[in-house]
PDB file of C-alpha atoms in Angstrom:
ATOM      1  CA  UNK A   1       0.000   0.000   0.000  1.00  0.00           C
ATOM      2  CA  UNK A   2       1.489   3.362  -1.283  1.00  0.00           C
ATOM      3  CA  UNK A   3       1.000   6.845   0.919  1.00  0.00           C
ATOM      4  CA  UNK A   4      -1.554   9.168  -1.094  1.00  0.00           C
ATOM      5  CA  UNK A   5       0.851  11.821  -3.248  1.00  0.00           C
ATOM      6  CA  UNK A   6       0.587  15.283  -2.776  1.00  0.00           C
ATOM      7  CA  UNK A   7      -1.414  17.593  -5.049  1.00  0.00           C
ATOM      8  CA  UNK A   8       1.319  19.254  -7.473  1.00  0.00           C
ATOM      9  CA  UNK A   9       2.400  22.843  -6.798  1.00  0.00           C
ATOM     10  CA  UNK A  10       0.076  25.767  -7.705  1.00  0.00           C
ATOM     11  CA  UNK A  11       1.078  26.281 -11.417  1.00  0.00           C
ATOM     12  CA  UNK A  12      -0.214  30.273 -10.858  1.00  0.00           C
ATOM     13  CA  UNK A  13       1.428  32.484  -8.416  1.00  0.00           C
ATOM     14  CA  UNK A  14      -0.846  34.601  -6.073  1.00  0.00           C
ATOM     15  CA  UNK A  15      -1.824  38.002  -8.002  1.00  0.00           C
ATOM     16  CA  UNK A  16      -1.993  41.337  -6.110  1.00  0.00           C
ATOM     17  CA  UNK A  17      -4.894  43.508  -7.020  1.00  0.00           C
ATOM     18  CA  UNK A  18      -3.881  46.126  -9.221  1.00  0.00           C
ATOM     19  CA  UNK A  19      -2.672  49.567  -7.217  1.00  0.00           C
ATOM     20  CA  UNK A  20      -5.648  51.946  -8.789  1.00  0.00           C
ATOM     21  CA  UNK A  21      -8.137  50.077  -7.102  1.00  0.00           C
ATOM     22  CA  UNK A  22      -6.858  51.104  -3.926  1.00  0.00           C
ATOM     23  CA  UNK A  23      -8.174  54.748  -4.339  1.00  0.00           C
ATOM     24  CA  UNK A  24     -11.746  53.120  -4.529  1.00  0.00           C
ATOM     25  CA  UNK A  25     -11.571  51.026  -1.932  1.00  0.00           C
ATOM     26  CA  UNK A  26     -10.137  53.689   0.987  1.00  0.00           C
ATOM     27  CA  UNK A  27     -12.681  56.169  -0.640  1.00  0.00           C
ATOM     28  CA  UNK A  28     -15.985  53.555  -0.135  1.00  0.00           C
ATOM     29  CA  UNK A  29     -14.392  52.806   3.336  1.00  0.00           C
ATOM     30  CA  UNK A  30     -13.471  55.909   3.822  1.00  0.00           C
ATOM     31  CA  UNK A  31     -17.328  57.267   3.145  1.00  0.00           C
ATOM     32  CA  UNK A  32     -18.717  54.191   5.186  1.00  0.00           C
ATOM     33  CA  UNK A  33     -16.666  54.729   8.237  1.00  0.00           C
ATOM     34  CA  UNK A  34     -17.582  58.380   8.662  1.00  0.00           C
ATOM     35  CA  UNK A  35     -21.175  58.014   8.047  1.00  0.00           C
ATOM     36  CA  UNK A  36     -20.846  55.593  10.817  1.00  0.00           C
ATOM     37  CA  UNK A  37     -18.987  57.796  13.225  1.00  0.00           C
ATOM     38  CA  UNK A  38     -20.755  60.883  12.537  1.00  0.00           C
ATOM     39  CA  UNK A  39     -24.176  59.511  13.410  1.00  0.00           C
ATOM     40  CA  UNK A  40     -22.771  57.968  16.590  1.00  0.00           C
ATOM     41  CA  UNK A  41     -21.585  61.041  17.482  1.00  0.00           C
ATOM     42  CA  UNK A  42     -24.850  62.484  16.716  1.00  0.00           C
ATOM     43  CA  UNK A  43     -26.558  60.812  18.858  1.00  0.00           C
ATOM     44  CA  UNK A  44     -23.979  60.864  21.356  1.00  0.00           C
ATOM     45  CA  UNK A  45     -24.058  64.759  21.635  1.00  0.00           C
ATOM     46  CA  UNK A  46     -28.221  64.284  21.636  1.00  0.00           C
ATOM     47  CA  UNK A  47     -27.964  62.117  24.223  1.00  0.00           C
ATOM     48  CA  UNK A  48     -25.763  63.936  26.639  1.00  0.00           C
ATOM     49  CA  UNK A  49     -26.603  67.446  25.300  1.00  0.00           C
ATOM     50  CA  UNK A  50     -23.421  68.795  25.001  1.00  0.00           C
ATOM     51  CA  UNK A  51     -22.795  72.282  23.492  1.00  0.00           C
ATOM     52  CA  UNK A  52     -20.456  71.907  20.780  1.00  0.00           C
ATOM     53  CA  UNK A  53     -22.497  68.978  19.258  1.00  0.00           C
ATOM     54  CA  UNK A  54     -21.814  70.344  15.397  1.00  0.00           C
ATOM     55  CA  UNK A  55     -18.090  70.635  15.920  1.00  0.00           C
ATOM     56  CA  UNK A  56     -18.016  66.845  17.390  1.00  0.00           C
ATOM     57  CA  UNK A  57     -20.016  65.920  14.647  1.00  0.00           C
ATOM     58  CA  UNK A  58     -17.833  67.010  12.083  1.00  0.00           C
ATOM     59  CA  UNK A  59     -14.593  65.681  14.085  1.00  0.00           C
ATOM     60  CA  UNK A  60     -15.925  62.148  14.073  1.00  0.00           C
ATOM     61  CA  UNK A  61     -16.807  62.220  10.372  1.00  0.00           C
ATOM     62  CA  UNK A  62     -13.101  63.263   9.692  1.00  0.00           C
ATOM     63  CA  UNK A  63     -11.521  60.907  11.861  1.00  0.00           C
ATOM     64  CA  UNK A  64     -14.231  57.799  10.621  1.00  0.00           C
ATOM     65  CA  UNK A  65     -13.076  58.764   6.848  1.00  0.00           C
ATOM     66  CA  UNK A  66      -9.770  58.737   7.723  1.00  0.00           C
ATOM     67  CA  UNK A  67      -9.539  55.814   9.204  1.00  0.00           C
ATOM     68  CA  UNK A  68     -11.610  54.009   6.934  1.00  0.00           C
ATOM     69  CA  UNK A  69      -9.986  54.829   4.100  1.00  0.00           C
ATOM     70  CA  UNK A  70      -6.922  53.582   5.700  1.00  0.00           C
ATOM     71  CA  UNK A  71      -8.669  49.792   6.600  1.00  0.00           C
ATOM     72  CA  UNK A  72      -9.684  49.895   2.966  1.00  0.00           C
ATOM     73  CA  UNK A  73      -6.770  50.869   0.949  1.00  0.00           C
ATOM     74  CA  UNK A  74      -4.661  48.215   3.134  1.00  0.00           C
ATOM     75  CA  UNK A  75      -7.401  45.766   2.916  1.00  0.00           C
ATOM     76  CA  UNK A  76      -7.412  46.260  -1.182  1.00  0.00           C
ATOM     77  CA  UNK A  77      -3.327  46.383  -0.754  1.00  0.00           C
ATOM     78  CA  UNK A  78      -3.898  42.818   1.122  1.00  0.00           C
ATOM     79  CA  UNK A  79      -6.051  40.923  -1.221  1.00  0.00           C
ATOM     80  CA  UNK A  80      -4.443  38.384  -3.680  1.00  0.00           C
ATOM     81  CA  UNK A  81      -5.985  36.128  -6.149  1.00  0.00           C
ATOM     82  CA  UNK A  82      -4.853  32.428  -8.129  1.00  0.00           C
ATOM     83  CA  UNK A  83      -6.491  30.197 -10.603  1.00  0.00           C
ATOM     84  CA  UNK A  84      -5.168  26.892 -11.073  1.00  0.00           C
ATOM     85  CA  UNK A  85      -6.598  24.120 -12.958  1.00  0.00           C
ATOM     86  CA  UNK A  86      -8.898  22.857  -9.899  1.00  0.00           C
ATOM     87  CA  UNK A  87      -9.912  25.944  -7.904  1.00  0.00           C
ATOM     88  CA  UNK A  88     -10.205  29.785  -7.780  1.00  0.00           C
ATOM     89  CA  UNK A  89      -8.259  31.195  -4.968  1.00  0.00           C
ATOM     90  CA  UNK A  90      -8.705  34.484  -3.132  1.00  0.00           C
ATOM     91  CA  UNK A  91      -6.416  35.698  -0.014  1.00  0.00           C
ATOM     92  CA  UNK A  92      -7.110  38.354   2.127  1.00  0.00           C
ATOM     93  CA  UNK A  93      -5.878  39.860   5.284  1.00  0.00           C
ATOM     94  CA  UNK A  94      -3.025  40.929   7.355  1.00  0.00           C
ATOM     95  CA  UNK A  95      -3.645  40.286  10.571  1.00  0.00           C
ATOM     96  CA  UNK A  96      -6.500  38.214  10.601  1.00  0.00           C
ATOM     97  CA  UNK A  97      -6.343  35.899   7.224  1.00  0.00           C
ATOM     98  CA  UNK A  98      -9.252  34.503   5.245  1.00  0.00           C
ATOM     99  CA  UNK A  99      -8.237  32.209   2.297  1.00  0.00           C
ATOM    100  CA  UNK A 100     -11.013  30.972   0.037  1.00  0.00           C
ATOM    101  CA  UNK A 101     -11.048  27.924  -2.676  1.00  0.00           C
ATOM    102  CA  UNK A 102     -13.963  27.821  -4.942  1.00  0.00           C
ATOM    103  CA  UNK A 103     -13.344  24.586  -6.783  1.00  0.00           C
ATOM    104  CA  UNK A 104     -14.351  24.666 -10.702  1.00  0.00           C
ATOM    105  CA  UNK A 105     -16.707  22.010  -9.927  1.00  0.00           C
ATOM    106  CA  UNK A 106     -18.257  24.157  -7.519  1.00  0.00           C
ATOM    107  CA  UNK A 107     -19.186  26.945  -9.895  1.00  0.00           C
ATOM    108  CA  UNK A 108     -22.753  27.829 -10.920  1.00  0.00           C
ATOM    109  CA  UNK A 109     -22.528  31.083 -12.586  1.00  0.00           C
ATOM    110  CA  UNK A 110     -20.136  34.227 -13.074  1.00  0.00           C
ATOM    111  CA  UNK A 111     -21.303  38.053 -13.205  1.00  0.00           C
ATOM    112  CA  UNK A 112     -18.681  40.459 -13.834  1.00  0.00           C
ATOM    113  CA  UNK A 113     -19.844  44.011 -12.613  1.00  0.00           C
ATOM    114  CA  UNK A 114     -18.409  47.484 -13.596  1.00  0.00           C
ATOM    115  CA  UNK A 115     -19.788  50.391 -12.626  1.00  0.00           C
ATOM    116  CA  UNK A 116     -19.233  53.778 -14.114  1.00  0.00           C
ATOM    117  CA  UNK A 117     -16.012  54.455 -11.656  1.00  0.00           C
ATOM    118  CA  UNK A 118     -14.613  51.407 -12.081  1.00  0.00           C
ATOM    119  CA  UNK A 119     -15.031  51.295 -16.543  1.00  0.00           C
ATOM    120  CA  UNK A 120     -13.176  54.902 -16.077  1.00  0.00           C
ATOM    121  CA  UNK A 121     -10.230  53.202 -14.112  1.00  0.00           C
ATOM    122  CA  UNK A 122     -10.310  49.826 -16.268  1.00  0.00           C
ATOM    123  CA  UNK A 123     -11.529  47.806 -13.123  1.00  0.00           C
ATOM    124  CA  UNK A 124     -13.909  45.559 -12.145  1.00  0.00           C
ATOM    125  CA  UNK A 125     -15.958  42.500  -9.879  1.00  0.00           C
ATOM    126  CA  UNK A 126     -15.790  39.016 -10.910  1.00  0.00           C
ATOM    127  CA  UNK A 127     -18.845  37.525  -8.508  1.00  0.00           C
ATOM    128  CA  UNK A 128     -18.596  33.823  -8.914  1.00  0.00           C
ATOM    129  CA  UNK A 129     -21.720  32.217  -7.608  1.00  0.00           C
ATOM    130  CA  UNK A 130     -20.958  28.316  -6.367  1.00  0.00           C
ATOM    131  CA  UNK A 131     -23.255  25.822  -5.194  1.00  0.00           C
ATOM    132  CA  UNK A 132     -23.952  25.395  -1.549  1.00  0.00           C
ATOM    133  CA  UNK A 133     -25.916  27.301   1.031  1.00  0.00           C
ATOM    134  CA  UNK A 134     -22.959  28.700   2.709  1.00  0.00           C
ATOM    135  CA  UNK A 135     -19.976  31.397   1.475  1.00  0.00           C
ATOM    136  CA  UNK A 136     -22.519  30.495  -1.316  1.00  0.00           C
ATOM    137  CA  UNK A 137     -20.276  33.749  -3.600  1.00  0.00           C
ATOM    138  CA  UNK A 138     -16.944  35.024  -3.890  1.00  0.00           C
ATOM    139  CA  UNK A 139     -16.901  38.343  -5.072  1.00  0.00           C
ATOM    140  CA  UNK A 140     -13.167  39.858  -6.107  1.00  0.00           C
ATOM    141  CA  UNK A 141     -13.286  43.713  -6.418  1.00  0.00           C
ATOM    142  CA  UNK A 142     -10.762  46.007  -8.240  1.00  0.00           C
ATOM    143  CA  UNK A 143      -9.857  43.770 -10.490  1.00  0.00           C
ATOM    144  CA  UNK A 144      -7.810  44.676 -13.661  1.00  0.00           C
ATOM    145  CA  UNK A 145     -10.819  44.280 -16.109  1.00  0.00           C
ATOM    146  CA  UNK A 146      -8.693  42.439 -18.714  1.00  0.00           C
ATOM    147  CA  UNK A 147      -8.043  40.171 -15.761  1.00  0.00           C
ATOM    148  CA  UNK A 148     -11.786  40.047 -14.633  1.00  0.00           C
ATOM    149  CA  UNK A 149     -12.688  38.652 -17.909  1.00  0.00           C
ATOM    150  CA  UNK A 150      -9.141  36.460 -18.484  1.00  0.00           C
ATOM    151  CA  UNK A 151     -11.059  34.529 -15.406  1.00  0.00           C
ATOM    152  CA  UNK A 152     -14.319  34.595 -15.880  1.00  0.00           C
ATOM    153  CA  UNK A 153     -13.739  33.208 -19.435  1.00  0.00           C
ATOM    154  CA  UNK A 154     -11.387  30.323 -18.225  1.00  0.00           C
ATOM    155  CA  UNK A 155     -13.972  29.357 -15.417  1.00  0.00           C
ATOM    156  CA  UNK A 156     -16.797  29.269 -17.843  1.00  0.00           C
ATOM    157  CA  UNK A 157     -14.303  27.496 -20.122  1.00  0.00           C
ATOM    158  CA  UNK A 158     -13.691  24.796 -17.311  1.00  0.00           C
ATOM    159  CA  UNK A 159     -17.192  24.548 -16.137  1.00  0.00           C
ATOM    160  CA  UNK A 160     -18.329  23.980 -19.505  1.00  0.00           C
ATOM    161  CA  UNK A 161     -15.640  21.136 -20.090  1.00  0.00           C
ATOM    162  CA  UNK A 162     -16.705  19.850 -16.725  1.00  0.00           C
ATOM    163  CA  UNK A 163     -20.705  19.630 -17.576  1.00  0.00           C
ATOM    164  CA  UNK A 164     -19.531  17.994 -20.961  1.00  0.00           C
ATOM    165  CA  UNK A 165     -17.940  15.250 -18.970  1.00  0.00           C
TER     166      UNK A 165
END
């Protein structure tokens, strides 16, 4: 009886998201994070009916967009794709990791999203929708569009070859 071998080495190195997405992730973060702080320190100055509620207000919406552009230009920084003949692999994370395989098999459906922000900066989402109830899609955002559709085209490829079989 013979030990099982080990898969063979990814054939695809890990991909880094392309740098001009960065700007649109920190500014969505950015945007989200000070909405969030400004209305908690709304209602913190309603709450305890402090004077300078307005200039609080403003303060926490500066420090919220700073900081959340920050998370999301270093979470955009920290995301890393592959694509090897079984799976679709996507990386993220610096201190706390999340590493996702979507195996071809696995794959229902692709969308591939652009918005009008994203056609101007040659970006976009590859959304691959897999079968299962749970992590059920893997969306990759601020993708290099030629890239977007280099993968989305192989994984239809595959899944089509697959279904033939």
């Amino acid at each position: 009886m013979h030990p099982p071998e080990l898969p063979p080495p990814p054939d695809a190195p890990w991909q880094p998201l392309p740098a001009r997405g960065a700007l649109f992730a920190a500014a969505g973060s950015g945007l989200g994070m000070a909405l969030m702080l400004g209305m908690a320190c709304a209602l913190l100055m309603l709450v305890l009916r402090l004077p300078q509620a307005l200039l609080a207000i403003l303060a926490g919406i500066a420090v919220g967009a700073l900081i959340g552009a920050w998370f999301g230009w270093r979470r955009h920084r920290r995301t890393f794709w592959q694509l090897d003949a079984q799976a679709l692999a996507v990386r993220r994370g610096h201190l706390w990791h999340s590493e996702s395989h979507v195996p071809v098999s696995r794959v229902q459906h692709l969308d591939l999203r652009r918005g009008p922000l994203q056609r101007a900066a040659g970006l976009a989402t590859l959304v691959v929708h897999t079968a299962g109830t749970r992590m059920n899609t893997v969306a990759i955002a601020g993708l290099e569009q030629a890239d977007a559709e280099r993968l989305r085209d192989r994984l239809a490829r595959q899944l089509d070859h697959d279904d033939a079989l």
